Amino acid sequence: MIPFNILVAVCVVYVAGLFLVAFVAERRAANGRSSWLRSPLVYTLSLSVYCTAWTFYGAVGYAARSGLEFLTIYLGPTLVLVGWWWALRKLVRIGKTQRITSVADLISSRYGKSNTLGVIVTLLAVVGTTPYIALQLQSVTLSFSVFAESDTLGWAPMDLNATSLWVAAGLALFTVLFGTRNLDANEQHHGVVTAIAVEAVVKLVALLAVGIFVVWGVAGGVEGMMDRIASSPLAQTRFAGGRWAGLTFLSAAAVLTLPRMFQVLVVENADERHLATASWAFPLYLFLMSLFVVPIAVVGLASQPAGANPDLFVLTVPLSLGQEGLATLAFLGGFSSATSMVIVAAIALSTMVSNHIVMPLWLSWQSAGATVSGDVRRVVLGARRVSIGGVLVLGYLYYRLTGGSEALAAIGLISFAGVAQVLPALLGGIFWRGATKRGAVAGLVTGFAIWAYALFLPSFGAGGVMSAALLADGPWGIDWLRPQGLFGFAGMDPLIHAMFWSLLLNTFFFFAVSLSGFPSPLERLQGAQFVNVFEHSSGAHGWVHGAAEAEDLLMMSQRILGPEKAQGLFQREAVAQGKVGYLPDTTPAFLERLERELAGSVGAATSHAMVGQIVGRSSVSVEDLMAVADETAQMMEYSSQLEAKSEELSRTARQLREANEKLTELSVQKDAFLSQISHELRTPMTSIRAFSEILMDGRTLSEAEFSRYSSIIHEEAIRLTRLLDDLLDLSVLENGQVSLNRQPGNLRDLIDRAVAATGSLDGAGRLKINRARAAEDLALLTDTDRLSQVFINIIANAQKYCNAAEPELRIRARRTGQGIVVDFIDNGSGIPKKSQSIIFEKFSRLSDRNAAGGAGLGLAICKEIMQNLGGDIAYLPGQGGAAFRVRLPMTEAQAA
Amino acid sequence: MKAPARPLFLERRGYRSRRIMDASRLLPVLGFLLFMVPLVRQPDGNGPTAGYLVYLFSVWFVLIVIAAILSRRLRRATGGAPEERP
């Protein structure tokens, strides 16, 4: 007997081998050495996911129960494959040109990229496939139990559930590892496909080995086998005509619509020509798979005890005849069948779930929409991984809930009938331009509902989901609504009954609603592209060849790259191909290079779409669109950055212009001042020279004259000194070299001193001083001499420049939160607005109308002093005259 | 789309490839009819299964062989990439 441990070890080694195969295949594909990976042989073998554990174990059981009927499951696919020129060729071409990722994607894309349809088909596929995955888990578990029963060491059946759990977990791991490695543009998984091909060989070899052993080892050759068949109870089974035709049709429909079959037939197809090979090679594979089913069933029925499960004859027959090695091989074959189906189904379903349910939800949750960047791919992959886990968990739960009691074939056919509901929408979509989205929705929903009501829910048995009364008498006793006898069609085979009504009404509503409605523009466009796929597109693989296209490509490239660069690129390529001129053959390699070149200018997705438009693959997938949106978002962001930059630049330019204007004005002022100051210096100098000359030859001068002339010289010298003092003072203040002599003082005293110094005390001068002495009683800690210098300057200015008939200066002081504010407001005409900004500049003098003295340095000095004191002085517009506000900070103002 | 450029008579090779396409379209129909023969002649109960088994597998195998020949010729006729209007 084979110990259980060895069996587990064999399984583990086998799975490790699969991992290795998938890994090596992925590596080779990544390195571009995938020639044999993409051969027709691998493609054909990968189609063998059609043959699941149901086929491997169940077909024998099916044959033991119902005779030849099991063959229908293979005859249907044979007809579809042999008739590839009709439908499969078109499906594969559409799949390539429209970059279809799943059967749900096909339906959704055909009917105006409607996500509603995508969701419906996805749900249908999930509901239809979950029992099937449960079936695979069950078969693996059952096959383990066969070995456990015959194990002399004894193996607790408790472990069976654990086994199925481990199998499900292992499959999830494998699928996540190799099924969601990358977001390939065309969703191809080289590693998985290669592993599936290996599994296909294993299960074929295993079944053939058991068959050969049974025919030549047990029955003694073909003739002996034929005798045994003729005399076995299997030969007496009735031939049910309805089921024969119905199941052939059903399996033919299923091979087109099963998610996993669509995945390997259309999505994983690397080259359309592989289909030509598969059109006969896959029927041959099916032929070989079913060749020995009847012999094994006959021998099993004859040799096994009456109650033995015929589903397990493939294992129990060799085991009971002592062929343990053969039994182990058969076990591995069954294991392969189960695992390959689960892996591909999980990938197909996860693609659907992530593309049609998770991504739309995610995109609608992202309020930012198209501005999402970068992490979209991560979200898709994450969604796929979670979906794979979810699908397997669902399958496991279904298995645990139903307890694995049903015959294997029953679940398989129910699943077939479920996914076959897609058929009218699928075929109608690719052959009839008039098919509309509403028609497809109506048909699918009707078919799905009837299938669930008449077949799926009753399959849980009376008292399961539906009560026994409901099954027997219909809802509310309405006889013609009985789930298994709709419209009075009682007594039919339940499967054929459900299939008939669901597909009939499905098709009816599909056509009726399509005929009565009017499709949207996008639907009509997609319809035309699907139905006339051979006119709108061409190409057995990837990009196609054509000289006219090369010219178009050149024209387009010139627009993007510039004429010289584009022509250079094309010419180099033409020379490399050994051609003269600018138009190389549009080989896939060249197109890829061109696409990359263009991508450098316009981004990858746009470039692909542009090349695609010319070469014929005009449609873009969701991922392409998202990439385009992504790039657009980036471009928008970039352009808004540019906008901000240019705004900043224009602001800077404006500031520069202002500064320049100020500089120009200052320069003009400076020139004016220089002439002014030379005048100022020259006037006293002239009089000093003139009077000193008079004094020099002045023997005739009287004493009085002498005294007067020398005092003029003295005054002029003082004036010169004052001017030079001012200049010196300003330069010291500006360089911050001034040393402040802080001391306590009172504002009122300071103003008193300033008023006295300007000779305006008590209305003595021309200027009348208007004060609010009470408010001026504020204590200060500051350089009082400097501050009074400021006050004196302001008051003196008012004396000089106030042009009112009765000049008056108001002085108002107050304490504010920040410190002390003193306003000096006269009642003159004030300072014109355009001059307000320059009065504090050096050498500025608004007019030479009044030559009363200063050289335009007073206010500049005031400003420097106030800044050194930590406060400031500003012109206060809108006071009815010239107004200056002196502010002292808090630190300079002591609390009174 | 009108196709005035289409010649009235095809050259021999073109004609052949058209007929091969026709043949591959007809093959599944033939297969279906042959597979449904057991429906027409209901078995009379005296061990019919063995006979039908041989019959069905024979038809099946012949279909595979014809499909292989057709796909090979089709590929040759269309120069590798099947270009044809349905």
PDB file of N, CA and C in Angstrom, chain A residues 68 71 74-75 78-79 82-86 89 93 226 229 234-239 241 244-245 248 273 276-277 279-280 283-284 286-287 290-291 294 534-535 538-540, chain B residues 1 21 24-28 31-32 35-36 38-39 42-43 45 47-50 52-54 56-57 60-61 63-64 67-68 71 74-75 78 80-86:
ATOM      1  N   LEU A  68     -23.382   6.127 -23.096  1.00  0.00           N
ATOM      2  CA  LEU A  68     -22.566   6.947 -23.993  1.00  0.00           C
ATOM      3  C   LEU A  68     -22.786   8.446 -23.828  1.00  0.00           C
ATOM      4  N   LEU A  71     -20.216  11.278 -23.802  1.00  0.00           N
ATOM      5  CA  LEU A  71     -19.514  11.745 -25.000  1.00  0.00           C
ATOM      6  C   LEU A  71     -19.978  13.126 -25.445  1.00  0.00           C
ATOM      7  N   TYR A  74     -17.876  16.069 -24.944  1.00  0.00           N
ATOM      8  CA  TYR A  74     -16.702  16.276 -25.790  1.00  0.00           C
ATOM      9  C   TYR A  74     -17.078  16.561 -27.231  1.00  0.00           C
ATOM     10  N   LEU A  75     -18.239  16.061 -27.632  1.00  0.00           N
ATOM     11  CA  LEU A  75     -18.627  16.259 -29.032  1.00  0.00           C
ATOM     12  C   LEU A  75     -18.950  17.730 -29.301  1.00  0.00           C
ATOM     13  N   THR A  78     -15.801  19.600 -29.810  1.00  0.00           N
ATOM     14  CA  THR A  78     -15.210  19.162 -31.075  1.00  0.00           C
ATOM     15  C   THR A  78     -15.836  19.917 -32.237  1.00  0.00           C
ATOM     16  N   LEU A  79     -17.165  20.015 -32.232  1.00  0.00           N
ATOM     17  CA  LEU A  79     -17.834  20.717 -33.335  1.00  0.00           C
ATOM     18  C   LEU A  79     -17.427  22.184 -33.376  1.00  0.00           C
ATOM     19  N   VAL A  82     -13.761  22.339 -34.640  1.00  0.00           N
ATOM     20  CA  VAL A  82     -13.684  21.984 -36.057  1.00  0.00           C
ATOM     21  C   VAL A  82     -14.293  23.114 -36.898  1.00  0.00           C
ATOM     22  N   GLY A  83     -15.298  23.759 -36.368  1.00  0.00           N
ATOM     23  CA  GLY A  83     -15.910  24.872 -37.087  1.00  0.00           C
ATOM     24  C   GLY A  83     -15.315  26.211 -36.685  1.00  0.00           C
ATOM     25  N   TRP A  84     -14.013  26.216 -36.446  1.00  0.00           N
ATOM     26  CA  TRP A  84     -13.361  27.432 -35.954  1.00  0.00           C
ATOM     27  C   TRP A  84     -13.511  28.592 -36.918  1.00  0.00           C
ATOM     28  N   TRP A  85     -13.653  28.253 -38.234  1.00  0.00           N
ATOM     29  CA  TRP A  85     -13.742  29.320 -39.219  1.00  0.00           C
ATOM     30  C   TRP A  85     -14.974  30.180 -38.990  1.00  0.00           C
ATOM     31  N   TRP A  86     -15.990  29.608 -38.370  1.00  0.00           N
ATOM     32  CA  TRP A  86     -17.213  30.365 -38.093  1.00  0.00           C
ATOM     33  C   TRP A  86     -17.022  31.369 -36.968  1.00  0.00           C
ATOM     34  N   ARG A  89     -12.510  31.935 -34.849  1.00  0.00           N
ATOM     35  CA  ARG A  89     -11.574  32.817 -35.534  1.00  0.00           C
ATOM     36  C   ARG A  89     -11.974  34.275 -35.298  1.00  0.00           C
ATOM     37  N   ARG A  93      -9.940  37.114 -33.205  1.00  0.00           N
ATOM     38  CA  ARG A  93      -9.567  38.367 -33.858  1.00  0.00           C
ATOM     39  C   ARG A  93     -10.125  39.565 -33.084  1.00  0.00           C
ATOM     40  N   MET A 226     -14.325  -5.337 -26.330  1.00  0.00           N
ATOM     41  CA  MET A 226     -15.615  -5.130 -26.991  1.00  0.00           C
ATOM     42  C   MET A 226     -16.640  -6.128 -26.466  1.00  0.00           C
ATOM     43  N   ILE A 229     -17.792  -4.971 -23.121  1.00  0.00           N
ATOM     44  CA  ILE A 229     -18.706  -3.829 -23.214  1.00  0.00           C
ATOM     45  C   ILE A 229     -20.105  -4.310 -23.598  1.00  0.00           C
ATOM     46  N   LEU A 234     -23.799  -1.554 -18.814  1.00  0.00           N
ATOM     47  CA  LEU A 234     -23.682  -0.243 -19.446  1.00  0.00           C
ATOM     48  C   LEU A 234     -24.326  -0.256 -20.828  1.00  0.00           C
ATOM     49  N   ALA A 235     -24.226  -1.396 -21.499  1.00  0.00           N
ATOM     50  CA  ALA A 235     -24.750  -1.484 -22.870  1.00  0.00           C
ATOM     51  C   ALA A 235     -26.269  -1.393 -22.894  1.00  0.00           C
ATOM     52  N   GLN A 236     -26.885  -1.630 -21.754  1.00  0.00           N
ATOM     53  CA  GLN A 236     -28.346  -1.664 -21.748  1.00  0.00           C
ATOM     54  C   GLN A 236     -28.970  -0.316 -21.414  1.00  0.00           C
ATOM     55  N   THR A 237     -28.073   0.693 -21.134  1.00  0.00           N
ATOM     56  CA  THR A 237     -28.654   1.980 -20.755  1.00  0.00           C
ATOM     57  C   THR A 237     -29.456   2.565 -21.901  1.00  0.00           C
ATOM     58  N   ARG A 238     -30.564   3.210 -21.518  1.00  0.00           N
ATOM     59  CA  ARG A 238     -31.443   3.795 -22.535  1.00  0.00           C
ATOM     60  C   ARG A 238     -30.761   5.009 -23.158  1.00  0.00           C
ATOM     61  N   PHE A 239     -31.074   5.238 -24.360  1.00  0.00           N
ATOM     62  CA  PHE A 239     -30.495   6.362 -25.082  1.00  0.00           C
ATOM     63  C   PHE A 239     -31.490   7.513 -25.045  1.00  0.00           C
ATOM     64  N   GLY A 241     -32.724  10.729 -26.175  1.00  0.00           N
ATOM     65  CA  GLY A 241     -32.496  11.584 -27.345  1.00  0.00           C
ATOM     66  C   GLY A 241     -32.409  13.054 -27.012  1.00  0.00           C
ATOM     67  N   TRP A 244     -29.200  13.870 -25.387  1.00  0.00           N
ATOM     68  CA  TRP A 244     -28.075  13.730 -26.327  1.00  0.00           C
ATOM     69  C   TRP A 244     -27.883  15.024 -27.123  1.00  0.00           C
ATOM     70  N   ALA A 245     -28.942  15.483 -27.747  1.00  0.00           N
ATOM     71  CA  ALA A 245     -28.834  16.706 -28.554  1.00  0.00           C
ATOM     72  C   ALA A 245     -28.610  17.917 -27.650  1.00  0.00           C
ATOM     73  N   THR A 248     -25.070  18.053 -26.193  1.00  0.00           N
ATOM     74  CA  THR A 248     -24.083  18.411 -27.219  1.00  0.00           C
ATOM     75  C   THR A 248     -24.107  19.919 -27.449  1.00  0.00           C
ATOM     76  N   ARG A 273      -2.889  32.004 -35.812  1.00  0.00           N
ATOM     77  CA  ARG A 273      -2.679  30.775 -36.585  1.00  0.00           C
ATOM     78  C   ARG A 273      -2.654  29.532 -35.704  1.00  0.00           C
ATOM     79  N   ALA A 276      -5.689  27.406 -35.970  1.00  0.00           N
ATOM     80  CA  ALA A 276      -5.817  26.433 -37.058  1.00  0.00           C
ATOM     81  C   ALA A 276      -5.320  25.071 -36.604  1.00  0.00           C
ATOM     82  N   THR A 277      -4.214  25.081 -35.873  1.00  0.00           N
ATOM     83  CA  THR A 277      -3.694  23.799 -35.371  1.00  0.00           C
ATOM     84  C   THR A 277      -4.626  23.233 -34.306  1.00  0.00           C
ATOM     85  N   SER A 279      -7.628  23.543 -34.037  1.00  0.00           N
ATOM     86  CA  SER A 279      -8.932  23.129 -34.556  1.00  0.00           C
ATOM     87  C   SER A 279      -9.008  21.616 -34.758  1.00  0.00           C
ATOM     88  N   TRP A 280      -7.896  20.992 -34.991  1.00  0.00           N
ATOM     89  CA  TRP A 280      -7.952  19.515 -35.057  1.00  0.00           C
ATOM     90  C   TRP A 280      -7.228  18.880 -33.878  1.00  0.00           C
ATOM     91  N   PRO A 283      -9.612  18.613 -30.631  1.00  0.00           N
ATOM     92  CA  PRO A 283     -10.531  17.475 -30.732  1.00  0.00           C
ATOM     93  C   PRO A 283      -9.814  16.135 -30.588  1.00  0.00           C
ATOM     94  N   LEU A 284      -8.587  16.094 -31.092  1.00  0.00           N
ATOM     95  CA  LEU A 284      -7.825  14.844 -30.948  1.00  0.00           C
ATOM     96  C   LEU A 284      -7.531  14.578 -29.472  1.00  0.00           C
ATOM     97  N   LEU A 286      -9.302  15.597 -26.934  1.00  0.00           N
ATOM     98  CA  LEU A 286     -10.560  15.164 -26.315  1.00  0.00           C
ATOM     99  C   LEU A 286     -10.862  13.712 -26.678  1.00  0.00           C
ATOM    100  N   PHE A 287     -10.595  13.385 -27.919  1.00  0.00           N
ATOM    101  CA  PHE A 287     -10.809  12.028 -28.416  1.00  0.00           C
ATOM    102  C   PHE A 287     -10.016  11.033 -27.567  1.00  0.00           C
ATOM    103  N   SER A 290     -11.281  10.598 -23.996  1.00  0.00           N
ATOM    104  CA  SER A 290     -12.522   9.846 -23.787  1.00  0.00           C
ATOM    105  C   SER A 290     -12.454   8.429 -24.341  1.00  0.00           C
ATOM    106  N   LEU A 291     -11.331   8.125 -25.005  1.00  0.00           N
ATOM    107  CA  LEU A 291     -11.249   6.820 -25.677  1.00  0.00           C
ATOM    108  C   LEU A 291     -11.426   5.666 -24.695  1.00  0.00           C
ATOM    109  N   VAL A 294     -15.140   4.362 -21.496  1.00  0.00           N
ATOM    110  CA  VAL A 294     -16.086   3.245 -21.428  1.00  0.00           C
ATOM    111  C   VAL A 294     -15.402   1.968 -20.947  1.00  0.00           C
ATOM    112  N   PHE A 534     -13.150  41.698 -39.600  1.00  0.00           N
ATOM    113  CA  PHE A 534     -12.156  41.341 -40.614  1.00  0.00           C
ATOM    114  C   PHE A 534     -11.972  42.456 -41.626  1.00  0.00           C
ATOM    115  N   GLU A 535     -12.923  43.388 -41.684  1.00  0.00           N
ATOM    116  CA  GLU A 535     -12.751  44.512 -42.597  1.00  0.00           C
ATOM    117  C   GLU A 535     -12.026  45.658 -41.918  1.00  0.00           C
ATOM    118  N   SER A 538      -6.826  43.905 -39.452  1.00  0.00           N
ATOM    119  CA  SER A 538      -6.184  42.770 -40.090  1.00  0.00           C
ATOM    120  C   SER A 538      -5.033  42.382 -39.206  1.00  0.00           C
ATOM    121  N   GLY A 539      -4.398  41.279 -39.559  1.00  0.00           N
ATOM    122  CA  GLY A 539      -3.217  40.958 -38.790  1.00  0.00           C
ATOM    123  C   GLY A 539      -3.386  39.704 -37.994  1.00  0.00           C
ATOM    124  N   ALA A 540      -2.469  38.782 -38.257  1.00  0.00           N
ATOM    125  CA  ALA A 540      -2.522  37.529 -37.534  1.00  0.00           C
ATOM    126  C   ALA A 540      -1.946  37.704 -36.149  1.00  0.00           C
TER     127      ALA A 540
ATOM    128  N   MET B   1     -20.213  48.389 -47.796  1.00  0.00           N
ATOM    129  CA  MET B   1     -19.097  48.787 -48.649  1.00  0.00           C
ATOM    130  C   MET B   1     -19.166  48.017 -49.962  1.00  0.00           C
ATOM    131  N   MET B  21     -12.395  27.161 -47.642  1.00  0.00           N
ATOM    132  CA  MET B  21     -13.082  27.865 -46.556  1.00  0.00           C
ATOM    133  C   MET B  21     -14.511  27.357 -46.414  1.00  0.00           C
ATOM    134  N   SER B  24     -14.450  24.113 -44.646  1.00  0.00           N
ATOM    135  CA  SER B  24     -14.252  24.150 -43.196  1.00  0.00           C
ATOM    136  C   SER B  24     -15.464  24.740 -42.498  1.00  0.00           C
ATOM    137  N   ARG B  25     -16.256  25.519 -43.214  1.00  0.00           N
ATOM    138  CA  ARG B  25     -17.512  25.974 -42.604  1.00  0.00           C
ATOM    139  C   ARG B  25     -18.527  24.843 -42.519  1.00  0.00           C
ATOM    140  N   LEU B  26     -18.491  24.004 -43.519  1.00  0.00           N
ATOM    141  CA  LEU B  26     -19.499  22.945 -43.570  1.00  0.00           C
ATOM    142  C   LEU B  26     -19.167  21.781 -42.644  1.00  0.00           C
ATOM    143  N   LEU B  27     -17.870  21.653 -42.321  1.00  0.00           N
ATOM    144  CA  LEU B  27     -17.445  20.489 -41.544  1.00  0.00           C
ATOM    145  C   LEU B  27     -18.213  20.317 -40.233  1.00  0.00           C
ATOM    146  N   PRO B  28     -18.379  21.386 -39.428  1.00  0.00           N
ATOM    147  CA  PRO B  28     -19.124  21.184 -38.178  1.00  0.00           C
ATOM    148  C   PRO B  28     -20.573  20.770 -38.422  1.00  0.00           C
ATOM    149  N   GLY B  31     -20.412  17.182 -39.060  1.00  0.00           N
ATOM    150  CA  GLY B  31     -20.151  16.494 -37.804  1.00  0.00           C
ATOM    151  C   GLY B  31     -21.403  16.414 -36.950  1.00  0.00           C
ATOM    152  N   PHE B  32     -22.130  17.520 -36.870  1.00  0.00           N
ATOM    153  CA  PHE B  32     -23.330  17.537 -36.044  1.00  0.00           C
ATOM    154  C   PHE B  32     -24.331  16.505 -36.541  1.00  0.00           C
ATOM    155  N   PHE B  35     -23.165  13.037 -35.700  1.00  0.00           N
ATOM    156  CA  PHE B  35     -23.246  12.766 -34.266  1.00  0.00           C
ATOM    157  C   PHE B  35     -24.694  12.537 -33.828  1.00  0.00           C
ATOM    158  N   MET B  36     -25.623  13.088 -34.604  1.00  0.00           N
ATOM    159  CA  MET B  36     -27.025  12.963 -34.195  1.00  0.00           C
ATOM    160  C   MET B  36     -27.690  11.704 -34.780  1.00  0.00           C
ATOM    161  N   PRO B  38     -27.522   8.630 -33.904  1.00  0.00           N
ATOM    162  CA  PRO B  38     -28.170   7.757 -32.905  1.00  0.00           C
ATOM    163  C   PRO B  38     -29.573   8.209 -32.542  1.00  0.00           C
ATOM    164  N   LEU B  39     -29.864   9.495 -32.736  1.00  0.00           N
ATOM    165  CA  LEU B  39     -31.206   9.983 -32.425  1.00  0.00           C
ATOM    166  C   LEU B  39     -32.221   9.431 -33.416  1.00  0.00           C
ATOM    167  N   GLN B  42     -33.233   4.840 -33.146  1.00  0.00           N
ATOM    168  CA  GLN B  42     -33.216   4.498 -31.732  1.00  0.00           C
ATOM    169  C   GLN B  42     -32.771   3.043 -31.560  1.00  0.00           C
ATOM    170  N   PRO B  43     -31.876   2.812 -30.627  1.00  0.00           N
ATOM    171  CA  PRO B  43     -31.375   1.432 -30.421  1.00  0.00           C
ATOM    172  C   PRO B  43     -32.496   0.495 -29.990  1.00  0.00           C
ATOM    173  N   GLY B  45     -32.107  -2.142 -28.127  1.00  0.00           N
ATOM    174  CA  GLY B  45     -31.929  -2.746 -26.808  1.00  0.00           C
ATOM    175  C   GLY B  45     -30.991  -3.926 -26.781  1.00  0.00           C
ATOM    176  N   GLY B  47     -27.744  -4.680 -26.885  1.00  0.00           N
ATOM    177  CA  GLY B  47     -26.321  -4.294 -26.833  1.00  0.00           C
ATOM    178  C   GLY B  47     -25.926  -3.306 -27.903  1.00  0.00           C
ATOM    179  N   PRO B  48     -26.646  -2.215 -28.038  1.00  0.00           N
ATOM    180  CA  PRO B  48     -26.337  -1.262 -29.112  1.00  0.00           C
ATOM    181  C   PRO B  48     -25.145  -0.383 -28.770  1.00  0.00           C
ATOM    182  N   THR B  49     -24.816  -0.288 -27.463  1.00  0.00           N
ATOM    183  CA  THR B  49     -23.832   0.700 -27.044  1.00  0.00           C
ATOM    184  C   THR B  49     -22.475   0.452 -27.691  1.00  0.00           C
ATOM    185  N   ALA B  50     -22.080  -0.769 -27.761  1.00  0.00           N
ATOM    186  CA  ALA B  50     -20.757  -1.072 -28.314  1.00  0.00           C
ATOM    187  C   ALA B  50     -20.682  -0.611 -29.764  1.00  0.00           C
ATOM    188  N   TYR B  52     -22.534   1.720 -31.266  1.00  0.00           N
ATOM    189  CA  TYR B  52     -22.516   3.184 -31.333  1.00  0.00           C
ATOM    190  C   TYR B  52     -21.163   3.733 -30.903  1.00  0.00           C
ATOM    191  N   LEU B  53     -20.577   3.089 -29.930  1.00  0.00           N
ATOM    192  CA  LEU B  53     -19.272   3.540 -29.453  1.00  0.00           C
ATOM    193  C   LEU B  53     -18.283   3.551 -30.613  1.00  0.00           C
ATOM    194  N   VAL B  54     -18.243   2.450 -31.324  1.00  0.00           N
ATOM    195  CA  VAL B  54     -17.315   2.369 -32.454  1.00  0.00           C
ATOM    196  C   VAL B  54     -17.683   3.408 -33.507  1.00  0.00           C
ATOM    197  N   LEU B  56     -19.352   6.291 -33.215  1.00  0.00           N
ATOM    198  CA  LEU B  56     -19.087   7.684 -32.814  1.00  0.00           C
ATOM    199  C   LEU B  56     -17.592   7.991 -32.828  1.00  0.00           C
ATOM    200  N   PHE B  57     -16.816   7.061 -32.309  1.00  0.00           N
ATOM    201  CA  PHE B  57     -15.378   7.329 -32.294  1.00  0.00           C
ATOM    202  C   PHE B  57     -14.823   7.376 -33.709  1.00  0.00           C
ATOM    203  N   TRP B  60     -15.800  10.695 -35.173  1.00  0.00           N
ATOM    204  CA  TRP B  60     -14.985  11.683 -34.484  1.00  0.00           C
ATOM    205  C   TRP B  60     -13.583  11.745 -35.103  1.00  0.00           C
ATOM    206  N   PHE B  61     -12.982  10.574 -35.246  1.00  0.00           N
ATOM    207  CA  PHE B  61     -11.619  10.529 -35.753  1.00  0.00           C
ATOM    208  C   PHE B  61     -11.548  11.069 -37.184  1.00  0.00           C
ATOM    209  N   LEU B  63     -13.517  13.212 -38.532  1.00  0.00           N
ATOM    210  CA  LEU B  63     -13.656  14.673 -38.435  1.00  0.00           C
ATOM    211  C   LEU B  63     -12.311  15.322 -38.117  1.00  0.00           C
ATOM    212  N   ILE B  64     -11.599  14.733 -37.170  1.00  0.00           N
ATOM    213  CA  ILE B  64     -10.308  15.312 -36.772  1.00  0.00           C
ATOM    214  C   ILE B  64      -9.345  15.313 -37.945  1.00  0.00           C
ATOM    215  N   ALA B  67     -10.368  17.904 -40.457  1.00  0.00           N
ATOM    216  CA  ALA B  67     -10.071  19.241 -39.929  1.00  0.00           C
ATOM    217  C   ALA B  67      -8.589  19.541 -40.030  1.00  0.00           C
ATOM    218  N   ALA B  68      -7.770  18.521 -39.774  1.00  0.00           N
ATOM    219  CA  ALA B  68      -6.319  18.728 -39.860  1.00  0.00           C
ATOM    220  C   ALA B  68      -5.930  19.049 -41.292  1.00  0.00           C
ATOM    221  N   SER B  71      -7.227  22.588 -42.223  1.00  0.00           N
ATOM    222  CA  SER B  71      -6.525  23.716 -41.591  1.00  0.00           C
ATOM    223  C   SER B  71      -5.148  23.886 -42.213  1.00  0.00           C
ATOM    224  N   LEU B  74      -5.766  25.423 -45.614  1.00  0.00           N
ATOM    225  CA  LEU B  74      -6.263  26.785 -45.429  1.00  0.00           C
ATOM    226  C   LEU B  74      -5.107  27.724 -45.125  1.00  0.00           C
ATOM    227  N   ARG B  75      -4.212  27.239 -44.306  1.00  0.00           N
ATOM    228  CA  ARG B  75      -3.079  28.079 -43.947  1.00  0.00           C
ATOM    229  C   ARG B  75      -2.203  28.327 -45.177  1.00  0.00           C
ATOM    230  N   THR B  78      -4.019  30.762 -47.655  1.00  0.00           N
ATOM    231  CA  THR B  78      -4.123  32.165 -47.251  1.00  0.00           C
ATOM    232  C   THR B  78      -2.768  32.736 -46.878  1.00  0.00           C
ATOM    233  N   GLY B  80      -0.494  31.953 -44.632  1.00  0.00           N
ATOM    234  CA  GLY B  80      -0.155  32.129 -43.221  1.00  0.00           C
ATOM    235  C   GLY B  80      -1.191  32.936 -42.472  1.00  0.00           C
ATOM    236  N   ALA B  81      -1.467  34.123 -42.959  1.00  0.00           N
ATOM    237  CA  ALA B  81      -2.431  34.952 -42.237  1.00  0.00           C
ATOM    238  C   ALA B  81      -3.769  34.902 -42.955  1.00  0.00           C
ATOM    239  N   PRO B  82      -4.747  34.288 -42.389  1.00  0.00           N
ATOM    240  CA  PRO B  82      -6.047  34.185 -43.053  1.00  0.00           C
ATOM    241  C   PRO B  82      -6.654  35.576 -43.276  1.00  0.00           C
ATOM    242  N   GLU B  83      -6.740  35.965 -44.525  1.00  0.00           N
ATOM    243  CA  GLU B  83      -7.320  37.261 -44.854  1.00  0.00           C
ATOM    244  C   GLU B  83      -8.536  37.021 -45.730  1.00  0.00           C
ATOM    245  N   GLU B  84      -9.676  37.179 -45.190  1.00  0.00           N
ATOM    246  CA  GLU B  84     -10.844  36.834 -45.993  1.00  0.00           C
ATOM    247  C   GLU B  84     -12.047  37.504 -45.389  1.00  0.00           C
ATOM    248  N   ARG B  85     -12.985  37.847 -46.240  1.00  0.00           N
ATOM    249  CA  ARG B  85     -14.206  38.436 -45.703  1.00  0.00           C
ATOM    250  C   ARG B  85     -15.213  37.358 -45.395  1.00  0.00           C
ATOM    251  N   PRO B  86     -15.795  37.407 -44.272  1.00  0.00           N
ATOM    252  CA  PRO B  86     -16.766  36.372 -43.922  1.00  0.00           C
ATOM    253  C   PRO B  86     -18.052  36.552 -44.718  1.00  0.00           C
TER     254      PRO B  86
END
